[in-house]
Every structure is written in C-alpha cells, then in structure tokens.
PDB file of C-alpha atoms in Angstrom:
ATOM      1  CA  MET A  19       0.000   0.000   0.000  1.00  0.00           C
ATOM      2  CA  LEU A  20       2.646   2.424   1.056  1.00  0.00           C
ATOM      3  CA  LYS A  21       4.927   1.475  -1.762  1.00  0.00           C
ATOM      4  CA  LYS A  22       2.257   2.101  -4.348  1.00  0.00           C
ATOM      5  CA  LYS A  23       1.614   5.562  -3.073  1.00  0.00           C
ATOM      6  CA  LYS A  24       5.248   6.426  -3.422  1.00  0.00           C
ATOM      7  CA  LYS A  25       5.290   5.227  -6.981  1.00  0.00           C
ATOM      8  CA  ASP A  26       2.347   7.443  -7.881  1.00  0.00           C
ATOM      9  CA  MET A  27       3.974  10.647  -6.662  1.00  0.00           C
ATOM     10  CA  PRO A  28       3.246  12.998  -9.519  1.00  0.00           C
ATOM     11  CA  ALA A  29       6.320  14.576 -11.019  1.00  0.00           C
ATOM     12  CA  VAL A  30       6.229  18.344 -11.213  1.00  0.00           C
ATOM     13  CA  SER A  31       4.938  18.995 -14.672  1.00  0.00           C
ATOM     14  CA  THR A  32       7.401  20.962 -16.754  1.00  0.00           C
ATOM     15  CA  ALA A  33       5.018  21.109 -19.673  1.00  0.00           C
ATOM     16  CA  SER A  34       4.035  24.674 -18.914  1.00  0.00           C
ATOM     17  CA  LEU A  35       7.603  25.842 -18.579  1.00  0.00           C
ATOM     18  CA  PRO A  36       8.061  26.426 -22.315  1.00  0.00           C
ATOM     19  CA  ASP A  37       4.905  28.525 -22.319  1.00  0.00           C
ATOM     20  CA  ILE A  38       6.218  30.686 -19.536  1.00  0.00           C
ATOM     21  CA  ILE A  39       9.536  31.108 -21.262  1.00  0.00           C
ATOM     22  CA  PHE A  40       7.825  31.867 -24.564  1.00  0.00           C
ATOM     23  CA  MET A  41       5.802  34.538 -22.842  1.00  0.00           C
ATOM     24  CA  LEU A  42       9.007  36.077 -21.583  1.00  0.00           C
ATOM     25  CA  LEU A  43      10.500  35.749 -25.029  1.00  0.00           C
ATOM     26  CA  PHE A  44       7.566  37.504 -26.668  1.00  0.00           C
ATOM     27  CA  PHE A  45       7.713  40.203 -24.043  1.00  0.00           C
ATOM     28  CA  PHE A  46      11.321  40.910 -24.881  1.00  0.00           C
ATOM     29  CA  MET A  47      10.671  40.754 -28.602  1.00  0.00           C
ATOM     30  CA  VAL A  48       7.897  43.309 -28.312  1.00  0.00           C
ATOM     31  CA  VAL A  49       9.708  45.600 -25.899  1.00  0.00           C
ATOM     32  CA  THR A  50      12.873  45.661 -27.937  1.00  0.00           C
ATOM     33  CA  VAL A  51      13.024  48.747 -30.065  1.00  0.00           C
ATOM     34  CA  LEU A  52      15.064  48.098 -33.113  1.00  0.00           C
ATOM     35  CA  LYS A  53      17.133  51.030 -34.176  1.00  0.00           C
ATOM     36  CA  SER A  54      15.312  52.915 -36.872  1.00  0.00           C
ATOM     37  CA  HIS A  55      18.423  54.022 -38.668  1.00  0.00           C
ATOM     38  CA  THR A  56      21.938  52.856 -39.066  1.00  0.00           C
ATOM     39  CA  VAL A  57      24.675  55.039 -37.769  1.00  0.00           C
ATOM     40  CA  ARG A  58      27.413  55.383 -40.306  1.00  0.00           C
ATOM     41  CA  VAL A  59      29.786  57.568 -38.407  1.00  0.00           C
ATOM     42  CA  ASP A  60      32.081  56.483 -35.645  1.00  0.00           C
ATOM     43  CA  PHE A  61      31.930  58.298 -32.357  1.00  0.00           C
ATOM     44  CA  ASP A  62      33.079  57.999 -28.788  1.00  0.00           C
ATOM     45  CA  LEU A  63      30.777  59.832 -26.403  1.00  0.00           C
ATOM     46  CA  PRO A  64      32.173  62.373 -23.964  1.00  0.00           C
ATOM     47  CA  GLU A  65      31.848  62.091 -20.209  1.00  0.00           C
ATOM     48  CA  GLY A  66      29.597  64.157 -18.017  1.00  0.00           C
ATOM     49  CA  VAL A  67      28.199  64.249 -14.499  1.00  0.00           C
ATOM     50  CA  ASP A  68      24.599  64.257 -13.265  1.00  0.00           C
ATOM     51  CA  LEU A  69      23.039  63.201 -16.551  1.00  0.00           C
ATOM     52  CA  GLN A  70      19.361  63.235 -17.402  1.00  0.00           C
ATOM     53  CA  LYS A  71      17.522  60.559 -19.314  1.00  0.00           C
ATOM     54  CA  ILE A  72      15.865  61.200 -22.630  1.00  0.00           C
ATOM     55  CA  GLU A  73      12.145  60.812 -22.137  1.00  0.00           C
ATOM     56  CA  ASN A  74      10.082  61.112 -25.256  1.00  0.00           C
ATOM     57  CA  LYS A  75      11.625  58.917 -27.873  1.00  0.00           C
ATOM     58  CA  SER A  76       9.121  59.562 -30.616  1.00  0.00           C
ATOM     59  CA  LEU A  77       9.966  63.245 -30.697  1.00  0.00           C
ATOM     60  CA  GLU A  78      13.670  62.650 -30.536  1.00  0.00           C
ATOM     61  CA  ASN A  79      15.877  63.241 -33.543  1.00  0.00           C
ATOM     62  CA  HIS A  80      19.473  62.275 -33.796  1.00  0.00           C
ATOM     63  CA  LEU A  81      22.469  64.127 -35.046  1.00  0.00           C
ATOM     64  CA  TYR A  82      25.775  62.356 -35.183  1.00  0.00           C
ATOM     65  CA  ILE A  83      29.133  63.977 -35.711  1.00  0.00           C
ATOM     66  CA  GLY A  84      32.095  61.689 -36.058  1.00  0.00           C
ATOM     67  CA  SER A  85      34.495  60.191 -38.520  1.00  0.00           C
ATOM     68  CA  LYS A  86      33.464  58.038 -41.443  1.00  0.00           C
ATOM     69  CA  ASP A  87      35.303  54.907 -42.503  1.00  0.00           C
ATOM     70  CA  ASP A  88      37.668  56.953 -44.631  1.00  0.00           C
ATOM     71  CA  GLY A  89      38.536  59.129 -41.661  1.00  0.00           C
ATOM     72  CA  SER A  90      36.744  62.279 -42.784  1.00  0.00           C
ATOM     73  CA  ILE A  91      34.568  64.076 -40.278  1.00  0.00           C
ATOM     74  CA  SER A  92      30.922  63.977 -41.261  1.00  0.00           C
ATOM     75  CA  ILE A  93      27.529  64.879 -39.882  1.00  0.00           C
ATOM     76  CA  GLN A  94      24.595  62.503 -40.035  1.00  0.00           C
ATOM     77  CA  LEU A  95      21.083  63.686 -39.319  1.00  0.00           C
ATOM     78  CA  ASN A  96      18.755  60.777 -38.571  1.00  0.00           C
ATOM     79  CA  ASP A  97      19.419  58.583 -41.594  1.00  0.00           C
ATOM     80  CA  ALA A  98      21.324  60.753 -44.006  1.00  0.00           C
ATOM     81  CA  PHE A  99      24.586  62.588 -44.274  1.00  0.00           C
ATOM     82  CA  ILE A 100      24.225  66.317 -44.277  1.00  0.00           C
ATOM     83  CA  SER A 101      26.428  69.381 -44.550  1.00  0.00           C
ATOM     84  CA  ILE A 102      26.361  72.211 -42.051  1.00  0.00           C
ATOM     85  CA  ASP A 103      24.555  74.603 -44.425  1.00  0.00           C
ATOM     86  CA  GLN A 104      21.742  72.106 -44.940  1.00  0.00           C
ATOM     87  CA  ILE A 105      21.019  71.649 -41.238  1.00  0.00           C
ATOM     88  CA  ARG A 106      18.830  74.706 -40.937  1.00  0.00           C
ATOM     89  CA  ASP A 107      16.387  73.713 -43.693  1.00  0.00           C
ATOM     90  CA  ALA A 108      16.363  70.105 -42.574  1.00  0.00           C
ATOM     91  CA  MET A 109      15.513  71.047 -39.000  1.00  0.00           C
ATOM     92  CA  ILE A 110      12.727  73.400 -40.094  1.00  0.00           C
ATOM     93  CA  LYS A 111      11.337  70.579 -42.214  1.00  0.00           C
ATOM     94  CA  ILE A 112      11.447  68.154 -39.272  1.00  0.00           C
ATOM     95  CA  LYS A 113       9.794  70.656 -37.002  1.00  0.00           C
ATOM     96  CA  ASN A 114       6.990  71.258 -39.494  1.00  0.00           C
ATOM     97  CA  SER A 115       6.305  67.557 -39.763  1.00  0.00           C
ATOM     98  CA  TYR A 116       5.088  67.461 -36.157  1.00  0.00           C
ATOM     99  CA  ASP A 117       1.648  68.385 -34.913  1.00  0.00           C
ATOM    100  CA  LEU A 118       1.168  71.820 -33.472  1.00  0.00           C
ATOM    101  CA  GLY A 119       1.142  70.619 -29.883  1.00  0.00           C
ATOM    102  CA  GLU A 120       4.255  68.557 -30.315  1.00  0.00           C
ATOM    103  CA  LYS A 121       6.339  71.188 -32.073  1.00  0.00           C
ATOM    104  CA  ASN A 122       7.754  72.632 -28.889  1.00  0.00           C
ATOM    105  CA  ASP A 123       8.731  69.259 -27.514  1.00  0.00           C
ATOM    106  CA  ALA A 124      10.694  68.216 -30.560  1.00  0.00           C
ATOM    107  CA  SER A 125      14.238  67.677 -29.519  1.00  0.00           C
ATOM    108  CA  LEU A 126      17.540  66.674 -30.946  1.00  0.00           C
ATOM    109  CA  SER A 127      20.140  64.504 -29.333  1.00  0.00           C
ATOM    110  CA  LEU A 128      23.654  65.294 -30.332  1.00  0.00           C
ATOM    111  CA  LYS A 129      25.972  62.348 -30.416  1.00  0.00           C
ATOM    112  CA  VAL A 130      29.323  63.845 -31.045  1.00  0.00           C
ATOM    113  CA  ASP A 131      32.720  62.277 -30.817  1.00  0.00           C
ATOM    114  CA  LYS A 132      34.642  63.661 -27.878  1.00  0.00           C
ATOM    115  CA  SER A 133      37.660  64.621 -29.946  1.00  0.00           C
ATOM    116  CA  ILE A 134      35.616  66.812 -32.295  1.00  0.00           C
ATOM    117  CA  LYS A 135      36.617  70.454 -32.108  1.00  0.00           C
ATOM    118  CA  MET A 136      34.146  72.968 -30.749  1.00  0.00           C
ATOM    119  CA  GLY A 137      34.344  75.009 -33.962  1.00  0.00           C
ATOM    120  CA  ILE A 138      32.090  72.516 -35.744  1.00  0.00           C
ATOM    121  CA  VAL A 139      29.740  72.106 -32.795  1.00  0.00           C
ATOM    122  CA  THR A 140      29.345  75.860 -32.445  1.00  0.00           C
ATOM    123  CA  LYS A 141      28.435  76.171 -36.128  1.00  0.00           C
ATOM    124  CA  VAL A 142      25.862  73.404 -35.774  1.00  0.00           C
ATOM    125  CA  LYS A 143      24.403  75.081 -32.697  1.00  0.00           C
ATOM    126  CA  LEU A 144      24.106  78.385 -34.544  1.00  0.00           C
ATOM    127  CA  GLU A 145      22.201  76.690 -37.369  1.00  0.00           C
ATOM    128  CA  LEU A 146      19.884  75.038 -34.849  1.00  0.00           C
ATOM    129  CA  ARG A 147      19.171  78.382 -33.241  1.00  0.00           C
ATOM    130  CA  LYS A 148      18.453  79.912 -36.635  1.00  0.00           C
ATOM    131  CA  ALA A 149      15.998  77.085 -37.309  1.00  0.00           C
ATOM    132  CA  ASP A 150      14.477  77.701 -33.859  1.00  0.00           C
ATOM    133  CA  PHE A 151      15.090  74.078 -32.956  1.00  0.00           C
ATOM    134  CA  ARG A 152      16.453  74.763 -29.540  1.00  0.00           C
ATOM    135  CA  LYS A 153      15.869  71.732 -27.355  1.00  0.00           C
ATOM    136  CA  ILE A 154      18.976  69.646 -27.553  1.00  0.00           C
ATOM    137  CA  THR A 155      20.752  67.035 -25.497  1.00  0.00           C
ATOM    138  CA  TYR A 156      24.468  66.484 -25.436  1.00  0.00           C
ATOM    139  CA  VAL A 157      24.446  62.720 -25.177  1.00  0.00           C
ATOM    140  CA  SER A 158      27.211  61.562 -22.903  1.00  0.00           C
ATOM    141  CA  VAL A 159      28.249  58.763 -20.630  1.00  0.00           C
ATOM    142  CA  GLY A 160      28.563  58.924 -16.885  1.00  0.00           C
ATOM    143  CA  GLU A 161      26.489  58.802 -13.778  1.00  0.00           C
ATOM    144  CA  ASP A 162      22.790  59.594 -13.721  1.00  0.00           C
ATOM    145  CA  GLN A 163      21.159  62.221 -11.686  1.00  0.00           C
ATOM    146  CA  GLU A 164      19.775  60.594  -8.607  1.00  0.00           C
TER     147      GLU A 164
ATOM    148  CA  MET B  29      -0.896  -4.832 -23.398  1.00  0.00           C
ATOM    149  CA  LYS B  30      -3.565  -2.851 -21.680  1.00  0.00           C
ATOM    150  CA  LYS B  31      -1.031  -1.248 -19.429  1.00  0.00           C
ATOM    151  CA  LYS B  32       0.977   0.022 -22.362  1.00  0.00           C
ATOM    152  CA  ARG B  33      -1.998   1.798 -23.869  1.00  0.00           C
ATOM    153  CA  LYS B  34      -2.686   3.600 -20.651  1.00  0.00           C
ATOM    154  CA  THR B  35       0.696   5.280 -20.732  1.00  0.00           C
ATOM    155  CA  PRO B  36       1.456   6.123 -24.323  1.00  0.00           C
ATOM    156  CA  PRO B  37       4.939   7.547 -24.838  1.00  0.00           C
ATOM    157  CA  GLU B  38       4.553  11.256 -24.501  1.00  0.00           C
ATOM    158  CA  ILE B  39       6.629  13.602 -26.563  1.00  0.00           C
ATOM    159  CA  SER B  40       8.984  15.030 -24.062  1.00  0.00           C
ATOM    160  CA  ALA B  41       8.276  18.704 -23.644  1.00  0.00           C
ATOM    161  CA  GLY B  42      11.230  19.115 -21.355  1.00  0.00           C
ATOM    162  CA  SER B  43      13.576  20.154 -24.103  1.00  0.00           C
ATOM    163  CA  MET B  44      11.131  22.762 -25.342  1.00  0.00           C
ATOM    164  CA  ALA B  45      12.011  24.831 -22.334  1.00  0.00           C
ATOM    165  CA  ASP B  46      15.665  24.599 -23.210  1.00  0.00           C
ATOM    166  CA  ILE B  47      15.043  25.746 -26.758  1.00  0.00           C
ATOM    167  CA  ALA B  48      12.921  28.619 -25.573  1.00  0.00           C
ATOM    168  CA  PHE B  49      15.560  29.498 -23.006  1.00  0.00           C
ATOM    169  CA  LEU B  50      18.204  29.648 -25.694  1.00  0.00           C
ATOM    170  CA  LEU B  51      16.044  31.984 -27.751  1.00  0.00           C
ATOM    171  CA  LEU B  52      15.325  34.093 -24.709  1.00  0.00           C
ATOM    172  CA  ILE B  53      18.991  34.382 -23.844  1.00  0.00           C
ATOM    173  CA  PHE B  54      19.770  35.276 -27.426  1.00  0.00           C
ATOM    174  CA  PHE B  55      17.275  38.132 -27.304  1.00  0.00           C
ATOM    175  CA  LEU B  56      18.480  39.249 -23.916  1.00  0.00           C
ATOM    176  CA  VAL B  57      22.021  39.497 -25.189  1.00  0.00           C
ATOM    177  CA  ALA B  58      21.179  40.950 -28.580  1.00  0.00           C
ATOM    178  CA  THR B  59      18.826  43.553 -27.198  1.00  0.00           C
ATOM    179  CA  GLN B  60      20.362  46.709 -26.021  1.00  0.00           C
ATOM    180  CA  ILE B  61      17.787  48.776 -24.302  1.00  0.00           C
ATOM    181  CA  SER B  62      19.654  51.899 -25.163  1.00  0.00           C
ATOM    182  CA  GLN B  63      18.545  54.517 -22.759  1.00  0.00           C
ATOM    183  CA  ASP B  64      20.389  57.539 -23.966  1.00  0.00           C
ATOM    184  CA  LYS B  65      21.249  60.076 -21.376  1.00  0.00           C
ATOM    185  CA  GLY B  66      22.951  63.367 -21.501  1.00  0.00           C
ATOM    186  CA  ILE B  67      22.846  67.036 -20.714  1.00  0.00           C
ATOM    187  CA  ARG B  68      19.613  68.691 -21.674  1.00  0.00           C
ATOM    188  CA  VAL B  69      20.014  72.221 -22.909  1.00  0.00           C
ATOM    189  CA  VAL B  70      17.680  74.777 -24.384  1.00  0.00           C
ATOM    190  CA  LEU B  71      19.637  76.973 -26.740  1.00  0.00           C
ATOM    191  CA  PRO B  72      19.010  80.701 -26.607  1.00  0.00           C
ATOM    192  CA  GLU B  73      16.841  82.212 -29.296  1.00  0.00           C
ATOM    193  CA  TYR B  74      18.662  83.409 -32.347  1.00  0.00           C
ATOM    194  CA  TYR B  75      19.446  87.057 -31.925  1.00  0.00           C
ATOM    195  CA  ASP B  76      21.588  89.083 -34.212  1.00  0.00           C
ATOM    196  CA  GLY B  77      22.135  92.423 -32.641  1.00  0.00           C
ATOM    197  CA  PRO B  78      24.287  94.250 -30.154  1.00  0.00           C
ATOM    198  CA  ALA B  79      24.998  92.360 -26.969  1.00  0.00           C
ATOM    199  CA  GLY B  80      23.171  93.432 -23.850  1.00  0.00           C
ATOM    200  CA  LYS B  81      25.080  95.091 -21.059  1.00  0.00           C
ATOM    201  CA  VAL B  82      25.870  93.163 -17.917  1.00  0.00           C
ATOM    202  CA  ILE B  83      27.457  94.236 -14.685  1.00  0.00           C
ATOM    203  CA  ASP B  84      30.930  92.796 -14.390  1.00  0.00           C
ATOM    204  CA  ARG B  85      30.500  91.481 -10.851  1.00  0.00           C
ATOM    205  CA  ASP B  86      27.568  89.322 -11.937  1.00  0.00           C
ATOM    206  CA  VAL B  87      29.573  87.401 -14.486  1.00  0.00           C
ATOM    207  CA  LEU B  88      31.815  84.427 -13.863  1.00  0.00           C
ATOM    208  CA  ASN B  89      34.114  84.071 -16.841  1.00  0.00           C
ATOM    209  CA  ILE B  90      35.092  80.540 -17.654  1.00  0.00           C
ATOM    210  CA  LYS B  91      37.431  80.138 -20.566  1.00  0.00           C
ATOM    211  CA  ILE B  92      38.671  76.921 -22.079  1.00  0.00           C
ATOM    212  CA  ASN B  93      41.568  77.143 -24.487  1.00  0.00           C
ATOM    213  CA  LYS B  94      42.551  74.885 -27.349  1.00  0.00           C
ATOM    214  CA  PHE B  95      44.575  72.650 -25.028  1.00  0.00           C
ATOM    215  CA  ASP B  96      41.455  72.150 -22.871  1.00  0.00           C
ATOM    216  CA  GLU B  97      43.001  74.218 -20.091  1.00  0.00           C
ATOM    217  CA  VAL B  98      40.562  76.142 -17.960  1.00  0.00           C
ATOM    218  CA  MET B  99      40.775  79.676 -16.716  1.00  0.00           C
ATOM    219  CA  VAL B 100      38.241  81.168 -14.317  1.00  0.00           C
ATOM    220  CA  GLU B 101      38.280  84.932 -13.824  1.00  0.00           C
ATOM    221  CA  GLY B 102      41.799  85.053 -15.162  1.00  0.00           C
ATOM    222  CA  LYS B 103      43.141  82.307 -12.918  1.00  0.00           C
ATOM    223  CA  PRO B 104      44.069  78.890 -14.243  1.00  0.00           C
ATOM    224  CA  THR B 105      42.132  76.062 -12.664  1.00  0.00           C
ATOM    225  CA  THR B 106      40.867  72.584 -13.447  1.00  0.00           C
ATOM    226  CA  LEU B 107      37.431  71.413 -14.516  1.00  0.00           C
ATOM    227  CA  PRO B 108      36.614  69.456 -11.322  1.00  0.00           C
ATOM    228  CA  ASP B 109      37.412  72.591  -9.272  1.00  0.00           C
ATOM    229  CA  LEU B 110      34.575  74.367 -11.051  1.00  0.00           C
ATOM    230  CA  ALA B 111      32.147  72.399  -8.912  1.00  0.00           C
ATOM    231  CA  THR B 112      33.286  74.295  -5.806  1.00  0.00           C
ATOM    232  CA  LEU B 113      33.958  77.619  -7.522  1.00  0.00           C
ATOM    233  CA  ILE B 114      30.496  78.008  -9.028  1.00  0.00           C
ATOM    234  CA  PRO B 115      28.459  77.736  -5.779  1.00  0.00           C
ATOM    235  CA  LYS B 116      30.959  80.035  -4.081  1.00  0.00           C
ATOM    236  CA  PHE B 117      30.458  82.619  -6.807  1.00  0.00           C
ATOM    237  CA  VAL B 118      26.693  82.315  -7.202  1.00  0.00           C
ATOM    238  CA  LEU B 119      25.744  82.253  -3.520  1.00  0.00           C
ATOM    239  CA  ASN B 120      28.457  84.749  -2.510  1.00  0.00           C
ATOM    240  CA  LEU B 121      28.242  83.864   1.156  1.00  0.00           C
ATOM    241  CA  GLU B 122      31.402  85.839   1.833  1.00  0.00           C
ATOM    242  CA  LYS B 123      29.741  89.008   0.481  1.00  0.00           C
ATOM    243  CA  ARG B 124      32.621  89.743  -1.845  1.00  0.00           C
ATOM    244  CA  SER B 125      32.337  92.901  -3.880  1.00  0.00           C
ATOM    245  CA  ASP B 126      33.370  91.186  -7.109  1.00  0.00           C
ATOM    246  CA  TYR B 127      30.696  88.499  -6.798  1.00  0.00           C
ATOM    247  CA  PRO B 128      26.974  89.053  -7.510  1.00  0.00           C
ATOM    248  CA  THR B 129      24.740  90.758  -4.949  1.00  0.00           C
ATOM    249  CA  SER B 130      22.049  88.122  -5.399  1.00  0.00           C
ATOM    250  CA  PRO B 131      22.198  84.535  -6.716  1.00  0.00           C
ATOM    251  CA  SER B 132      19.444  85.366  -9.192  1.00  0.00           C
ATOM    252  CA  LYS B 133      21.718  87.831 -10.936  1.00  0.00           C
ATOM    253  CA  ALA B 134      24.624  85.475 -11.473  1.00  0.00           C
ATOM    254  CA  ILE B 135      25.610  84.717 -15.024  1.00  0.00           C
ATOM    255  CA  ILE B 136      28.067  82.019 -15.996  1.00  0.00           C
ATOM    256  CA  SER B 137      29.931  82.862 -19.142  1.00  0.00           C
ATOM    257  CA  LEU B 138      31.442  79.891 -20.883  1.00  0.00           C
ATOM    258  CA  GLN B 139      33.786  80.673 -23.690  1.00  0.00           C
ATOM    259  CA  ASN B 140      35.897  78.271 -25.627  1.00  0.00           C
ATOM    260  CA  ASP B 141      38.327  78.160 -28.470  1.00  0.00           C
ATOM    261  CA  VAL B 142      37.406  76.778 -31.891  1.00  0.00           C
ATOM    262  CA  ASN B 143      39.893  74.038 -31.176  1.00  0.00           C
ATOM    263  CA  THR B 144      38.618  73.141 -27.715  1.00  0.00           C
ATOM    264  CA  SER B 145      37.550  69.521 -27.656  1.00  0.00           C
ATOM    265  CA  TYR B 146      33.869  68.687 -27.329  1.00  0.00           C
ATOM    266  CA  ASP B 147      34.820  66.468 -24.403  1.00  0.00           C
ATOM    267  CA  ALA B 148      36.023  69.382 -22.278  1.00  0.00           C
ATOM    268  CA  TYR B 149      33.060  71.521 -23.246  1.00  0.00           C
ATOM    269  CA  VAL B 150      30.500  68.881 -22.314  1.00  0.00           C
ATOM    270  CA  TYR B 151      32.261  68.193 -19.055  1.00  0.00           C
ATOM    271  CA  ALA B 152      32.335  71.883 -18.152  1.00  0.00           C
ATOM    272  CA  TYR B 153      28.688  72.291 -19.074  1.00  0.00           C
ATOM    273  CA  SER B 154      27.643  69.268 -17.057  1.00  0.00           C
ATOM    274  CA  ILE B 155      29.507  70.593 -14.023  1.00  0.00           C
ATOM    275  CA  ILE B 156      27.760  73.950 -14.304  1.00  0.00           C
ATOM    276  CA  GLN B 157      24.430  72.176 -14.545  1.00  0.00           C
ATOM    277  CA  SER B 158      25.124  69.809 -11.693  1.00  0.00           C
ATOM    278  CA  SER B 159      26.305  72.574  -9.370  1.00  0.00           C
ATOM    279  CA  TYR B 160      23.074  74.423 -10.042  1.00  0.00           C
ATOM    280  CA  THR B 161      21.091  71.271  -9.337  1.00  0.00           C
ATOM    281  CA  ASN B 162      22.945  70.855  -6.048  1.00  0.00           C
ATOM    282  CA  MET B 163      22.370  74.465  -5.039  1.00  0.00           C
ATOM    283  CA  ARG B 164      18.683  74.171  -5.877  1.00  0.00           C
ATOM    284  CA  ARG B 165      18.476  70.965  -3.891  1.00  0.00           C
ATOM    285  CA  ASP B 166      20.019  72.652  -0.852  1.00  0.00           C
ATOM    286  CA  LEU B 167      17.698  75.621  -1.170  1.00  0.00           C
ATOM    287  CA  SER B 168      14.690  73.347  -1.457  1.00  0.00           C
ATOM    288  CA  LYS B 169      15.776  71.475   1.680  1.00  0.00           C
ATOM    289  CA  SER B 170      16.267  74.626   3.709  1.00  0.00           C
ATOM    290  CA  LYS B 171      13.241  76.489   2.395  1.00  0.00           C
ATOM    291  CA  TYR B 172      10.586  73.785   2.180  1.00  0.00           C
ATOM    292  CA  GLY B 173      12.239  70.881   3.958  1.00  0.00           C
ATOM    293  CA  LYS B 174      11.556  68.698   0.937  1.00  0.00           C
ATOM    294  CA  ASP B 175      13.531  67.186  -1.850  1.00  0.00           C
ATOM    295  CA  LEU B 176      13.571  68.925  -5.213  1.00  0.00           C
ATOM    296  CA  SER B 177      11.504  66.196  -6.837  1.00  0.00           C
ATOM    297  CA  GLU B 178       8.740  66.465  -4.220  1.00  0.00           C
ATOM    298  CA  LEU B 179       7.981  70.142  -4.737  1.00  0.00           C
ATOM    299  CA  ASP B 180       4.772  71.298  -6.411  1.00  0.00           C
ATOM    300  CA  SER B 181       5.084  73.441  -9.514  1.00  0.00           C
ATOM    301  CA  ASP B 182       4.767  76.766  -7.692  1.00  0.00           C
ATOM    302  CA  GLN B 183       7.517  75.890  -5.282  1.00  0.00           C
ATOM    303  CA  ALA B 184       9.686  74.560  -8.090  1.00  0.00           C
ATOM    304  CA  ASN B 185       9.231  77.807  -9.987  1.00  0.00           C
ATOM    305  CA  GLU B 186      10.152  79.734  -6.873  1.00  0.00           C
ATOM    306  CA  ILE B 187      13.382  77.775  -6.595  1.00  0.00           C
ATOM    307  CA  ARG B 188      14.118  78.242 -10.259  1.00  0.00           C
ATOM    308  CA  LYS B 189      13.542  81.970  -9.926  1.00  0.00           C
ATOM    309  CA  ALA B 190      15.878  82.229  -6.967  1.00  0.00           C
ATOM    310  CA  LEU B 191      18.584  80.231  -8.726  1.00  0.00           C
ATOM    311  CA  PRO B 192      18.166  80.653 -12.461  1.00  0.00           C
ATOM    312  CA  MET B 193      20.847  78.990 -14.473  1.00  0.00           C
ATOM    313  CA  LYS B 194      22.053  81.614 -16.876  1.00  0.00           C
ATOM    314  CA  VAL B 195      24.824  80.354 -19.077  1.00  0.00           C
ATOM    315  CA  SER B 196      26.088  82.729 -21.670  1.00  0.00           C
ATOM    316  CA  GLU B 197      28.090  81.237 -24.460  1.00  0.00           C
ATOM    317  CA  ALA B 198      30.149  83.796 -26.270  1.00  0.00           C
ATOM    318  CA  ASP B 199      31.452  83.143 -29.754  1.00  0.00           C
ATOM    319  CA  PRO B 200      34.570  81.014 -29.607  1.00  0.00           C
ATOM    320  CA  PHE B 201      37.857  82.808 -29.909  1.00  0.00           C
ATOM    321  CA  GLU B 202      40.160  81.918 -32.737  1.00  0.00           C
ATOM    322  CA  ASN B 203      43.895  81.984 -32.673  1.00  0.00           C
TER     323      ASN B 203
END
C-alpha cells in the first residue's frame, strides 16, 4: 500500500515551462526597439556628471558627428549625411512635420565624438538656433542624476 | 498490453524549455535597451544684434583654451574645481564685492576656443548644470524641507527663480 503511493507521486509537470519562457520571449521581442536608422559615423561619447535621461523617444531626432570609414569628419542627421549649411532647412522641415502641440517638444540629441573640435559644434548650434530648434541634449556617458 | 496503452509515450516537452531558453537568452544578449542620457540644454533664441550690457561682478568668466586648459576669472584652474567655484560665486556667502549681490543675478559665461575639444566643453557644461542642481536641492531642503523632486510646480518655480541657471556662451575665440 505504502509502496504504491510512493510510486504514484506525480512529477512536477514541466510542460508549462516552455509557455512561460515563450511569454518572456515575446515580451522581450515586443519591448525591444530596433534602431530605426543605421549610424554610419564612428563616435566615442564624452563624459559628463549628473546626466538626465531622454524621455520622449518619438519626438527625438538624432544628429551624429564623427568620422566616417575613410577618416573624414561627417555629420549625419537621422538617416542621411548632411552638410552644415543644410542643417537649418532640414531642421525646419522636421519641425513642421510634427503636430502643433508637439512642435515645442521636438528635440535633438547630439551624439558627437569627444575629440571633435568645438568650432564645428558651435556652427551646428548656430544653425539650430536659426531654425528655432532649440531643445537639444548632449548625449554623454557617466552617472545619472539621482 | 492494456497497461501500455494507458501510458502512451509522450513527446517530451522538457527540451522545449531549453530551446525557448536559448532563444530568450539570445534576445536578452542581442537587445540593447539603449537609454540615452545626456545634458539637456535649451539653446538661446537666435538674436543678431548688439549684446546686452551686464554688470561685471555678476559674471563668472570661464574660458577653455585649445589645449582644454581652464581659466576662471583670469586664474588657471581645473574642470573638477569648477564644482566648488560656481556655488561660491553664485551664492556669494562671503559678500565679496566682485561676486553678484544676489544669486538670481549670477551669469556664468562659458567661452571656448574653436579648437577646444567637445569632451572638455561637455564636461564643463555638465559641471555647471550639476552645481546648479545641487544648489537648488540645498535651497529646497532649507526652504521647504523637501527634496527637489517632491515640490509642487509653484515651489519649483520659486526655486528656479531664486537660482536661475544663466549660461552665456560667447562666440569662440580663434587663434
């Protein structure tokens, strides 16, 4: 009698384990945001202290300044290479593509290589001001603001 | 014979978990939840006219040259030292005559060379911003006894008015 009971001890069913793991898997697949554009310039971010996180990703544009494969310094706005004189028109165009309420929240994150000289950055900033696209973030690495 | 039918050989689902785990780990590794962070800045409006006049004692001149060397009010210093110099200047607890009469009047002027590296500029800017955050935090503690993040919007505006972060960026010098 006793022996039989021991034999019938149900094993913990692992049949539902794959389902649980698949759920997790789907969660990660959905949450993962694939990069919308490929970055074709090389950059090493500068260091800062007390950094803030970027909140609204849908209104965020990206400007990269770094060196291309051939070593030349180039500027990439979202998905395309751009010259400094074109920035102003491009930014006005981006700003106009947003709804009225969102226009003022449109922002640009600058990912600039740390060895880039300020001369270029200053020119870019001047163009941004002329385009009235004034919310920017200097993307950097370092500790967050607590 | 009958016994065999009762327990037909089940397809083992045990390995399914392993396969799913492998996929999960692949996604975990391949995914980079890139939370960009940085220094948020609102650039001043474009203005093409004569510069406004400021009183000399209200301005803290920070200059960074092409070798990333820092000079504050004519004295060479280092970037990390800015973190102590800025609160000293803005709050002016020693009532010095060459420092501003009120923290709300203080202006930080950051000027760099065309050949200054972006690295030094960003670091300097982040130190200015973080010293203002610290000063605001202290003020909020002493005035309302609360942390900066717990203030309502009126109180937060009050703090911002008392300690406005005014950074003036002059055109870079060329040499």
